[in-house]
Coordinates of C-alpha atoms in Angstrom, one line a residue:
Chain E
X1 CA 0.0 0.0 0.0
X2 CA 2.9 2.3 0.6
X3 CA 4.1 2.4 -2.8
X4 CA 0.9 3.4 -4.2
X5 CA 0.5 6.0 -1.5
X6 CA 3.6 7.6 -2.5
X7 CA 2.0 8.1 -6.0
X8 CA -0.5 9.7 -4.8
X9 CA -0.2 13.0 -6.7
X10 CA -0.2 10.9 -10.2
X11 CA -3.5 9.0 -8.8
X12 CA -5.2 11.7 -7.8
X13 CA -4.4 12.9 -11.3
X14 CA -5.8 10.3 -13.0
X15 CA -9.2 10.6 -11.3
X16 CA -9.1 14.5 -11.9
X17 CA -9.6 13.6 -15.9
X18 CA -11.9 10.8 -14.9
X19 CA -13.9 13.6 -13.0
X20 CA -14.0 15.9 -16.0
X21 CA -14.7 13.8 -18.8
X22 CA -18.0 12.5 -16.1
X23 CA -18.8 16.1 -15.2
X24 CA -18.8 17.2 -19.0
X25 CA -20.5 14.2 -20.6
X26 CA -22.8 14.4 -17.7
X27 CA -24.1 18.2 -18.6
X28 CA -23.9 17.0 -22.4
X29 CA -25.9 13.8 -22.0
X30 CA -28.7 15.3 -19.8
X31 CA -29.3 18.3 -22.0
X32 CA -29.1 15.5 -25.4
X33 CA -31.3 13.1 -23.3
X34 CA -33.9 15.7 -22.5
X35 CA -34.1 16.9 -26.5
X36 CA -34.3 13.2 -27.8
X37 CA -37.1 12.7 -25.2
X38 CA -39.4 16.0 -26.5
X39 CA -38.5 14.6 -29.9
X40 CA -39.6 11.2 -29.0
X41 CA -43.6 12.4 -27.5
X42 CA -43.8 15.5 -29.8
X43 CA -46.4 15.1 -32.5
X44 CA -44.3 15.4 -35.9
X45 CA -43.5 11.4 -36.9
X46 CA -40.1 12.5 -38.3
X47 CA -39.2 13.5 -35.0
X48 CA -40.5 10.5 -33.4
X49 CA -38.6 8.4 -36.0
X50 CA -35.2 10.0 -35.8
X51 CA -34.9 10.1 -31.8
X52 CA -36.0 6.7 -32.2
X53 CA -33.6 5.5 -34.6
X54 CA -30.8 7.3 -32.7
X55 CA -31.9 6.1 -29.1
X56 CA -32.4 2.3 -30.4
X57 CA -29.3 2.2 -32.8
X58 CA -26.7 3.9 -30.2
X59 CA -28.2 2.4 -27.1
X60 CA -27.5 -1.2 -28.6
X61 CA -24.2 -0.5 -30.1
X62 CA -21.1 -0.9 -27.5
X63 CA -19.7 1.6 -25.9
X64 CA -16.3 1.0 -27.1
X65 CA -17.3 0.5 -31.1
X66 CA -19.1 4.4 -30.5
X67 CA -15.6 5.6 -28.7
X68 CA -13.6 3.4 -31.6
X69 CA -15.6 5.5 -33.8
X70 CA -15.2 8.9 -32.9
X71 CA -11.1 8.1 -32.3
X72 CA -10.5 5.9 -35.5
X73 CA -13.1 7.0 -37.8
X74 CA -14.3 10.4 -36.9
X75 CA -11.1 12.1 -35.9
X76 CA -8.4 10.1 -37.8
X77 CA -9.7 8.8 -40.9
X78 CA -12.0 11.6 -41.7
X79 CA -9.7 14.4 -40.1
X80 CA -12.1 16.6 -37.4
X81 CA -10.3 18.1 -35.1
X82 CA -11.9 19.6 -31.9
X83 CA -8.3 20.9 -30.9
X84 CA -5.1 21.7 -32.3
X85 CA -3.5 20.3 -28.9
X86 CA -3.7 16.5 -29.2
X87 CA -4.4 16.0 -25.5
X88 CA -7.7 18.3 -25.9
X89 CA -8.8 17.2 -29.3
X90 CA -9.0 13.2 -27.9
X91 CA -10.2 14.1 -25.0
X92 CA -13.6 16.0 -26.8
X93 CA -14.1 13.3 -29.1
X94 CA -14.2 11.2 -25.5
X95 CA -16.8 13.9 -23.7
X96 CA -18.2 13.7 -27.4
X97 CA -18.6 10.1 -27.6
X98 CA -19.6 9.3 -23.8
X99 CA -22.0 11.8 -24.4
X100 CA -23.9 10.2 -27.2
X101 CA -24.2 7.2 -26.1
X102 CA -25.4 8.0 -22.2
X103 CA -27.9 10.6 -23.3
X104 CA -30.1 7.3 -24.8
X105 CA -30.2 5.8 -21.7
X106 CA -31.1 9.2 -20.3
X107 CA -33.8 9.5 -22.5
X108 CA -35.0 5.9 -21.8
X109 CA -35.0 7.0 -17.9
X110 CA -37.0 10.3 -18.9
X111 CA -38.8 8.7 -21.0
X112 CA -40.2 6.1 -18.6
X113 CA -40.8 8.9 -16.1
X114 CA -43.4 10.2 -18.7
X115 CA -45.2 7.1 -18.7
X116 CA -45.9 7.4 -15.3
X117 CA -47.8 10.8 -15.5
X118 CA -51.7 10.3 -16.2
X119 CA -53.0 10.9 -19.2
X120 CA -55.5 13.1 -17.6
X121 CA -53.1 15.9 -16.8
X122 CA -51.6 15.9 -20.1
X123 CA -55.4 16.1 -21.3
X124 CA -56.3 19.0 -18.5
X125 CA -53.5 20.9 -20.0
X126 CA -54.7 20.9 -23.4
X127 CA -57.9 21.7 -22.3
X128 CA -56.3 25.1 -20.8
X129 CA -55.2 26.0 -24.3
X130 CA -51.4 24.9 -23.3
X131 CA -49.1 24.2 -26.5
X132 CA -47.5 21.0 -27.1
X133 CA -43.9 22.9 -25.7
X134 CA -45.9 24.6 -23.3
X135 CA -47.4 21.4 -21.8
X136 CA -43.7 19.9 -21.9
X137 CA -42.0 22.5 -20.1
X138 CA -44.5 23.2 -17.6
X139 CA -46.3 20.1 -17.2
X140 CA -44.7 16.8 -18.1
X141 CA -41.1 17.1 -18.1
X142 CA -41.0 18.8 -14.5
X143 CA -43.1 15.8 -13.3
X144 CA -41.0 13.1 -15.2
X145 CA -37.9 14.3 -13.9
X146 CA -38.8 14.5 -10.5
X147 CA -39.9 10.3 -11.0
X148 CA -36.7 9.2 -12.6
X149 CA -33.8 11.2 -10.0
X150 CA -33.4 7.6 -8.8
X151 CA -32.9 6.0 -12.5
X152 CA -30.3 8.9 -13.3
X153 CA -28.4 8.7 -10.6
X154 CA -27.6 4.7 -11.8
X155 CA -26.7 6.5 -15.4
X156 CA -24.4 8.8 -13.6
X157 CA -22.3 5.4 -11.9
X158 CA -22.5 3.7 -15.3
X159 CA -21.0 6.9 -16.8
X160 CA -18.5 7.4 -14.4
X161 CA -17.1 3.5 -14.7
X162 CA -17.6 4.4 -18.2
X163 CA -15.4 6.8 -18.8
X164 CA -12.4 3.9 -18.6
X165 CA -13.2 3.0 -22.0
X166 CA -12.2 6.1 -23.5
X167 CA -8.3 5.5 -22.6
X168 CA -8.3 2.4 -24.6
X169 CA -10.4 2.9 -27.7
X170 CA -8.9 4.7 -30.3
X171 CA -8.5 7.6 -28.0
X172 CA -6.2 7.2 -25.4
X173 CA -7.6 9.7 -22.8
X174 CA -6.2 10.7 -19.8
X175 CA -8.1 8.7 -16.9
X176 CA -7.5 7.1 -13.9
X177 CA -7.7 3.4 -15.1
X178 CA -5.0 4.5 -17.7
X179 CA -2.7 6.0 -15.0
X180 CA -3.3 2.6 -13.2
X181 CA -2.0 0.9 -16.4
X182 CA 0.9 3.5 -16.9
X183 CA 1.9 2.2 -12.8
X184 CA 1.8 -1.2 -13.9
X185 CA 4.0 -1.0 -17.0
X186 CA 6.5 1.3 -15.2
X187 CA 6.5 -1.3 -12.6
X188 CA 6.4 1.4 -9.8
X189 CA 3.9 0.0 -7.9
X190 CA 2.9 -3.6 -6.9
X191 CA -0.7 -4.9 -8.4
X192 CA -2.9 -5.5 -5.7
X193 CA -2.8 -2.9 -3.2
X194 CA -2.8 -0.6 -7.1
X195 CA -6.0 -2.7 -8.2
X196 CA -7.2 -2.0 -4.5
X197 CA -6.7 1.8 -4.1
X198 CA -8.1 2.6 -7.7
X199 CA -11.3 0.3 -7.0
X200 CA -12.1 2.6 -3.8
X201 CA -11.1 5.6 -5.6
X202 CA -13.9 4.8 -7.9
X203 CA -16.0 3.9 -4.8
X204 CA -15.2 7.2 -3.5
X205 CA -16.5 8.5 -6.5
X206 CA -19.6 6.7 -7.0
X207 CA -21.2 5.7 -3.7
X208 CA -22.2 9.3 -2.9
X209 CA -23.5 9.7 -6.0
X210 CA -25.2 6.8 -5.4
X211 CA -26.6 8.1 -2.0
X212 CA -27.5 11.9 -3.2
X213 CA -29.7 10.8 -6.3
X214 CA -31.7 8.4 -3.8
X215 CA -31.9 11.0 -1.4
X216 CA -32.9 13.9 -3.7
X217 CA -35.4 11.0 -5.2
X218 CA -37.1 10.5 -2.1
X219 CA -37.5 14.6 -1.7
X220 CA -38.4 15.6 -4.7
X221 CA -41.0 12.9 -5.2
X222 CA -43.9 13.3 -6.7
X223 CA -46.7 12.9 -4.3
X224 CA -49.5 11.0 -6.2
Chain V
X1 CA -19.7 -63.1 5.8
X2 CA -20.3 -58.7 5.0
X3 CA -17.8 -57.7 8.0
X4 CA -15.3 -59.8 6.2
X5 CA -15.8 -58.5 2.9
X6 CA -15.7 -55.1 4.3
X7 CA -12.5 -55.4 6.0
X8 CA -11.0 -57.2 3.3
X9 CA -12.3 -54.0 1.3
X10 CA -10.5 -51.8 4.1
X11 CA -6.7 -53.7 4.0
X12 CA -6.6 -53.6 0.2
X13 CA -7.5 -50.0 0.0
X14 CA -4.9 -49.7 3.1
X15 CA -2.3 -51.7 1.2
X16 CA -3.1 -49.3 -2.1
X17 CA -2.4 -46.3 -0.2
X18 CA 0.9 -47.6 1.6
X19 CA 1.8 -49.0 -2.3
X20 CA 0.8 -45.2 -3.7
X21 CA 2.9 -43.0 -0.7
X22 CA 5.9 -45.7 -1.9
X23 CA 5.9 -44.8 -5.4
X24 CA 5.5 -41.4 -4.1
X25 CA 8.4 -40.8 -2.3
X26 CA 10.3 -43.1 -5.3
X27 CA 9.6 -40.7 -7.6
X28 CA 10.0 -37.7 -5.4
X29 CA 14.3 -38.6 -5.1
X30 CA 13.9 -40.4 -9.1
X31 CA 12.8 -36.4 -10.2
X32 CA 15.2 -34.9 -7.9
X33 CA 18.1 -37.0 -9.7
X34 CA 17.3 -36.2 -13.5
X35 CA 15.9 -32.6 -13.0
X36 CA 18.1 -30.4 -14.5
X37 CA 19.1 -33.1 -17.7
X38 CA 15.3 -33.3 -18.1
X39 CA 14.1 -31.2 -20.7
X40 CA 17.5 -32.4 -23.3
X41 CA 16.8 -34.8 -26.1
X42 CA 14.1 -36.8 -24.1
X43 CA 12.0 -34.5 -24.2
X44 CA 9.0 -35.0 -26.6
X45 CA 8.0 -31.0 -27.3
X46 CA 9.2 -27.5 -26.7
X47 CA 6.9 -24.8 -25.8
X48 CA 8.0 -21.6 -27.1
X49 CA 6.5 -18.3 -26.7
X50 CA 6.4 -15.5 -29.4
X51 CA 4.3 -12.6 -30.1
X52 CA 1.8 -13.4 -32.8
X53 CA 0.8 -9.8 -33.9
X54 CA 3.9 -8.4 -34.8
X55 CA 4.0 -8.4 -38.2
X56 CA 7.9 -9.4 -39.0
X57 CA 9.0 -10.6 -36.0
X58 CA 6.1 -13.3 -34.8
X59 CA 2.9 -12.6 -36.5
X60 CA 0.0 -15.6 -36.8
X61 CA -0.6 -17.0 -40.4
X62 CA -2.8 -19.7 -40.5
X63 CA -2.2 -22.2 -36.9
X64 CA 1.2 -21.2 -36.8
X65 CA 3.5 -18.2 -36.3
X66 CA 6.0 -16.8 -38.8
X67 CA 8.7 -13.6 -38.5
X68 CA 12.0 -13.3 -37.4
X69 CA 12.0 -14.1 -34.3
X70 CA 10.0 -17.2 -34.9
X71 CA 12.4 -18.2 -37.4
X72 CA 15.0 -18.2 -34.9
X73 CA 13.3 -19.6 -32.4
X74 CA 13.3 -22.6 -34.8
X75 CA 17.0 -22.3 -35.3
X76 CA 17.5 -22.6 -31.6
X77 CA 15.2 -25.2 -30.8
X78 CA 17.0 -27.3 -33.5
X79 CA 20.1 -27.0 -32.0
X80 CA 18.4 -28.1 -28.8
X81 CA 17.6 -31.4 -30.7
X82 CA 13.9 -30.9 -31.9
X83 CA 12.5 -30.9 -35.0
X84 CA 10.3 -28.0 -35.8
X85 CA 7.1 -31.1 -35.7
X86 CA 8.4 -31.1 -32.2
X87 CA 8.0 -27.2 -31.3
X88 CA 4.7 -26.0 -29.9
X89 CA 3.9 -22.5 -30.2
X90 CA 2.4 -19.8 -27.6
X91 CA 1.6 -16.7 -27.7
X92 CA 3.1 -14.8 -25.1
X93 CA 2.2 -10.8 -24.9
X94 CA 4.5 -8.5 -23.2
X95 CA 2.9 -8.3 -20.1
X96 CA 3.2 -11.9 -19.0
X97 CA 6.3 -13.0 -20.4
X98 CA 7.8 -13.6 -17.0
X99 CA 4.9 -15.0 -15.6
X100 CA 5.0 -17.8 -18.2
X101 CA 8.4 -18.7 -17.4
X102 CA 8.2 -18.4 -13.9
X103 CA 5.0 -21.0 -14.1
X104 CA 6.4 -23.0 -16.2
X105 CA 4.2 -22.6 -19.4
X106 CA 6.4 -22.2 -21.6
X107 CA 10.1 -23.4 -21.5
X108 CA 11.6 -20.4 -23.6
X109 CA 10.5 -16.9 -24.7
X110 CA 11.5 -15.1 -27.9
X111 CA 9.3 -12.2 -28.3
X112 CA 11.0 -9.0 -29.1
X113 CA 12.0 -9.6 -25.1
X114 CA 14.5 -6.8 -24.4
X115 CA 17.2 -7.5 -21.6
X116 CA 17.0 -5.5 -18.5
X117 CA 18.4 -5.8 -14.9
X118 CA 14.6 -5.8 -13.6
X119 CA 13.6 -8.6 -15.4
X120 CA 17.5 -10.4 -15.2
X121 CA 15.9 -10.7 -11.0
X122 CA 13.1 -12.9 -12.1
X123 CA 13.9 -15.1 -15.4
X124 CA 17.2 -16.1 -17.3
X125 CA 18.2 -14.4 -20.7
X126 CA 20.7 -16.3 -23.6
X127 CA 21.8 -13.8 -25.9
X128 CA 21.2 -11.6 -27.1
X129 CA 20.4 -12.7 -30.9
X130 CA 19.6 -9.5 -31.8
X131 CA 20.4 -5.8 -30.5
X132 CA 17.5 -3.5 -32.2
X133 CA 17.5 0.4 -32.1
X134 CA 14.7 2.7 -31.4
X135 CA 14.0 4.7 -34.9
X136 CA 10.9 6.2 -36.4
X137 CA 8.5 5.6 -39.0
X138 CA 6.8 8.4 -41.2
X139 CA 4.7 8.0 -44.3
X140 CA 6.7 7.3 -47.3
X141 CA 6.2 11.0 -48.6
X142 CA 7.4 12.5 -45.5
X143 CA 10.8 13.9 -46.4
X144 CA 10.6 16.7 -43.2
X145 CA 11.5 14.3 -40.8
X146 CA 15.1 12.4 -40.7
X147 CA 15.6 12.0 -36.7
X148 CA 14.2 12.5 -33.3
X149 CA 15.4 16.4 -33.2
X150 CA 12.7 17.0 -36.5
X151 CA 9.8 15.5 -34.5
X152 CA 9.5 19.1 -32.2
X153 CA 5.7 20.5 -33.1
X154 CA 4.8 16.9 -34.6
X155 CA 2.6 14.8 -33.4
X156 CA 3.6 10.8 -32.3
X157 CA 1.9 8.2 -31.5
X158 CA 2.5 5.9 -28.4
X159 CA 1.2 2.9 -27.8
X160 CA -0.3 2.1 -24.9
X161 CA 2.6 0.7 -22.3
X162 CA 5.5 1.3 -24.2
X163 CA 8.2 4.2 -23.3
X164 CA 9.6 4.4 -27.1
X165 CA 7.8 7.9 -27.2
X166 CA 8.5 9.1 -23.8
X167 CA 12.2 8.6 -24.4
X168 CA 11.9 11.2 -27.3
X169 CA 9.6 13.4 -25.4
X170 CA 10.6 13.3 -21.5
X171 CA 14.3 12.3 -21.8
X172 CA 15.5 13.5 -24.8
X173 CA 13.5 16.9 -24.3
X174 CA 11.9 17.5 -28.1
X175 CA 8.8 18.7 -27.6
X176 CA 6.2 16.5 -29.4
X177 CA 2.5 15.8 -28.5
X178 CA 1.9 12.5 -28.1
X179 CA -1.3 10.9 -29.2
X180 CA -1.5 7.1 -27.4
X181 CA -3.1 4.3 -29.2
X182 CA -3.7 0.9 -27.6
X183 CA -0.9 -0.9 -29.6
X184 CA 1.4 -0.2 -32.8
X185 CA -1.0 -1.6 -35.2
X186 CA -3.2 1.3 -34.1
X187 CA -0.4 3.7 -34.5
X188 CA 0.2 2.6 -37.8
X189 CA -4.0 3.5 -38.5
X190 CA -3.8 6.9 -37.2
X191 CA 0.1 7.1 -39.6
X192 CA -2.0 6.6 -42.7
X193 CA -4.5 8.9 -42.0
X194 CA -2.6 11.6 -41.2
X195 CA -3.6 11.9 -37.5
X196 CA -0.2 11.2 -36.4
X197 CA 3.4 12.2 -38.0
X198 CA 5.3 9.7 -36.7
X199 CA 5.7 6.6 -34.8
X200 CA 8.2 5.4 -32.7
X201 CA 9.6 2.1 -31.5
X202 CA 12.4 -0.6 -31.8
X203 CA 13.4 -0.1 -35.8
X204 CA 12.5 -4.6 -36.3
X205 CA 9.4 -3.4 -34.8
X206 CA 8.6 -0.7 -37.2
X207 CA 10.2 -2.6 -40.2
X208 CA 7.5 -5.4 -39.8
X209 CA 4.9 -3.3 -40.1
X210 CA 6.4 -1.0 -43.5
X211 CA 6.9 -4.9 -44.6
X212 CA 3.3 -5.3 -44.6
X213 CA 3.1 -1.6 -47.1
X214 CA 6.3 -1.3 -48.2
X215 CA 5.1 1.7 -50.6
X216 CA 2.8 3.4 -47.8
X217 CA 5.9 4.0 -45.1
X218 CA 9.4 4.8 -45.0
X219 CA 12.1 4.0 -42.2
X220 CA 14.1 7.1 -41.2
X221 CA 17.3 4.4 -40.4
X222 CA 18.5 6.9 -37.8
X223 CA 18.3 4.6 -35.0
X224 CA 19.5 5.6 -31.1
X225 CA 19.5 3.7 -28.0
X226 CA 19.3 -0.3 -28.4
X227 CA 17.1 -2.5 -27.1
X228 CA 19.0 -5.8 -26.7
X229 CA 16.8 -9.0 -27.4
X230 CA 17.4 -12.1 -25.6
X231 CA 15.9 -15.8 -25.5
X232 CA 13.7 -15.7 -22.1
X233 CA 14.5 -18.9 -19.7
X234 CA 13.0 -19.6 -16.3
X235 CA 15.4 -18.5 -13.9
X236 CA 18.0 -21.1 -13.1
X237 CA 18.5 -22.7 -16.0
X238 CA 22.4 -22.4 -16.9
X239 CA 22.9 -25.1 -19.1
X240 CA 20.2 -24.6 -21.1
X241 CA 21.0 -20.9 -21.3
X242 CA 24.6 -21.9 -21.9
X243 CA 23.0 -24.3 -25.1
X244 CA 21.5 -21.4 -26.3
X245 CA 24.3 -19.2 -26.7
X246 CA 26.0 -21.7 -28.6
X247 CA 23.2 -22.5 -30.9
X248 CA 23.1 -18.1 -31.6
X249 CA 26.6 -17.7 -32.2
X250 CA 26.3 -20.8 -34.7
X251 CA 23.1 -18.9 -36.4
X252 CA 25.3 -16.3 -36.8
X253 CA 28.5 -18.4 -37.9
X254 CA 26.5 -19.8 -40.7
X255 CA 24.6 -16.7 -42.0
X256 CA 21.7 -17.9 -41.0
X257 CA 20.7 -14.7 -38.6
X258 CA 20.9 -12.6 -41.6
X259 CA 19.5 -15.0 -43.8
X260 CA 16.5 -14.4 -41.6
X261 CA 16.8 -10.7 -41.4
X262 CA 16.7 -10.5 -45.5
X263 CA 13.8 -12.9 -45.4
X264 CA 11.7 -10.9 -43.2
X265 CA 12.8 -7.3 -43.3
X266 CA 14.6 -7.1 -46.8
X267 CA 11.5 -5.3 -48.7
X268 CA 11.2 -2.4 -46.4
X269 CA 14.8 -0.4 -46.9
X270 CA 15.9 -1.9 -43.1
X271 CA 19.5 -1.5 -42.3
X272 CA 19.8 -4.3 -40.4
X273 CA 22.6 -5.1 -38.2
X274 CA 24.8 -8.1 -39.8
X275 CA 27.1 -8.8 -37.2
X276 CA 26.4 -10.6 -34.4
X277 CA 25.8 -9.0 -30.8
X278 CA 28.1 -10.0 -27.8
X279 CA 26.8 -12.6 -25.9
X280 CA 26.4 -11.9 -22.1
X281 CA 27.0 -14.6 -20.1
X282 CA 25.0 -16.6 -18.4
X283 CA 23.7 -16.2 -14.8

């Protein structure tokens, strides 16, 4: 355990790019979830069909062919760069990449917490002379955000483990389980007590996530 | 008439196990006797280790291997008295080369395995057959670059666990971004796109893959530092390593090592070493 103390600073590192790359796919994914969703209810059937298409197709595609993607094919083979500093251009095409993918299973979770409004209030509002937006920004997506806290707060673990996948495909970001490989290969530190600490730096990570979204679930429940 | 039958039962098994603990212990001093002569001649197979996607040097085609290091792996192993029917291949990445060894799975490694005092504290090394040098790779219409110092403001790849770029960019002090990939093959993607300038790594490494495209790539030849590759042996084994220093220096005394180099590498403009590198002796 000593010697991975005494790399401390590189750990801590590490899980400061693993933070970032969750914190930014995180805002990205929500706000991407919550369009696909309205797209996914709203009247027009080419709206329906496309946020469909996207949520189904990316949702079911692994994480690491949608990464492999925006690293090999997006950035190399067809030349977009986000950044003229390597470091930053892989690591946007990561947030990029994380972000598409999480904000289906966002939408799935938002789109679930719809389902459980009833019908009724979505009728009462129309009723009231509310618009389609109007009765989405005021009415249903308040509601069916408050329902899935708990069902977001799962995405937000899965995106944090998540982000481990960006060091190895095609992008090579920055990350804590990359820094755990870069101990490994440098032989600096032995395995276990390296396996160890990064597994409770993840936990130290995650489990109050884990906690917060259940407690704000239970608070901001909806009271039916 | 059933008691008897069961105690009869018990004394035989009894008289099984005494028999079995016998032909233990037997065997115990019998293996202690003929250890280290063992593996020589008797022996029906050798288990070899090599890397099987490094195009060149051990690459899979088909069920078995092929390159330069498999070719001398070969060499060895006949010298060691088997015929190549006799040889069974492994693959052996980088990472657990030693823990093959040490476990027994494999009774010799050549796989582009560099010698170092770290790993000289946990396995055996013969050689070294070969003593590559770190050198770069650019696209065949790359004229810019000719060494490390011409990499400042370029871009090079890295692949994931390997320090070939970090010597360029932490200890040599040119300032190059690095862009890592998971492994060279990947490098050599993000070379043909563009994505990358360069690539860096052991010069057999970077000749197997121009090999594959000899038109696409071109090999700077302006190699620094080496990288001396030996024959990995579990640790302890003197005579054997002692064997396989002979059977190098023979490979070399007949040609054969740059047979081998012209067979694999002679395509791709490689300047090959042709004279063979001093043997360290054994442990």
């Amino acid at each position: 355990m000593e010697a991975f103390f005494s790399n401390i600073d590189k750990v801590v590192d590490g899980f400061s790019w693993t933070v970032r790359l969750t914190l930014l796919s995180a805002l990205f994914s929500f706000i991407l979830g919550v369009i696909l969703t309205a797209m996914r209810v709203s009247p027009v059937p080419l709206l329906r069909g496309i946020s469909t298409a996207y949520v189904e197709g990316i949702r079911n595609t692994p994480l690491t062919l949608v990464l492999l993607f925006c690293g090999l094919g997006l950035n190399s083979a067809l030349g977009l760069h986000l950044s003229d500093q390597v470091m930053w251009d892989v690591f946007w095409w990561a947030v990029i990449g994380l972000s598409a993918y999480t904000s289906c299973f966002v939408s799935e979770s938002l789109r679930a917490g719809i389902n459980t409004i009833p019908v009724g209030q979505v009728e009462a509002a129309r009723s009231l002379g509310l618009t389609f937006t109007q009765n989405l920004r005021l009415i249903v997506i308040p509601q069916a955000l408050r329902t899935v806290v708990g069902p977001l707060g799962s995405v937000l673990i899965a995106l944090t483990k998540n982000t481990t996948v960006a060091s190895v495909a095609g992008l090579g970001v920055q990350e804590a389980s990359r820094q755990m490989k870069l101990m490994f290969d440098q032989g600096i530190a032995p395995v276990l007590p390296t396996f160890f600490g990064f597994a409770v730096g993840f936990l130290i990570l995650t489990l109050p996530m884990g906690y917060l979204f259940g407690w704000l679930s239970k608070r901001v429940a909806v009271v039916r | 008439m059933r008691v008897r039958r069961i105690s009869t039962a018990l004394a035989g098994t009894a008289a099984m196990v005494l028999a079995l603990t016998a032909c233990g212990t037997a065997e115990v001093g019998g293996g202690e006797g003929g250890g280290e002569g063992g593996g020589e001649g008797g022996g029906d197979t050798i288990t070899i280790g090599v890397k099987y996607d490094q195009p060149g040097l051990g690459m899979q085609e088909g069920n078995a291997p092929v390159g330069f290091d498999v070719d001398v792996a070969t060499y060895i192993a006949g010298e060691l008295g088997y015929t190549p029917e006799q040889i069974e291949w492994t693959e052996a990445a980088s990472a657990n080369r030693e823990t093959f060894l040490q476990q027994g799975t494999v009774d010799m490694i050549i796989a582009t395995y560099s010698i170092t005092d770290e790993r000289k504290q946990v396995v055996d090394f013969g050689g070294p057959y070969y003593v590559a040098q770190q050198d770069i790779l650019v696209s065949a219409d790359n004229e810019d670059i000719q060494g490390p110092e011409d990499l400042a403001g370029k871009t090079l790849c890295s692949a994931s666990g390997s320090r070939s770029a970090n010597n360029i960019v932490d200890d040599m002090g040119i300032d190059a971004q690095l862009r890592e990939a998971g492994n060279y093959s990947e490098c050599i993607q993000l070379l043909t796109d563009g994505t990358v300038d360069a690539v860096t790594t052991d010069n057999t490494i970077l000749a197997g893959f121009a090999s594959q495209q000899p038109d696409a790539f071109r090999l700077v030849n302006n190699p620094f530092g080496e990288e001396r590759y030996g024959v990995g042996l579990p640790k302890g084994s003197t005579d054997r390593c002692e064997q396989v220093n002979q059977a190098i220096t023979k490979m070399w005394d007949e040609g054969k090592a740059v047979e081998f180099l012209e067979s694999n590498f002679g395509e791709t403009g490689f300047e090959y070493e042709e004279t063979q590198p001093e043997i360290e002796g054994c442990a």
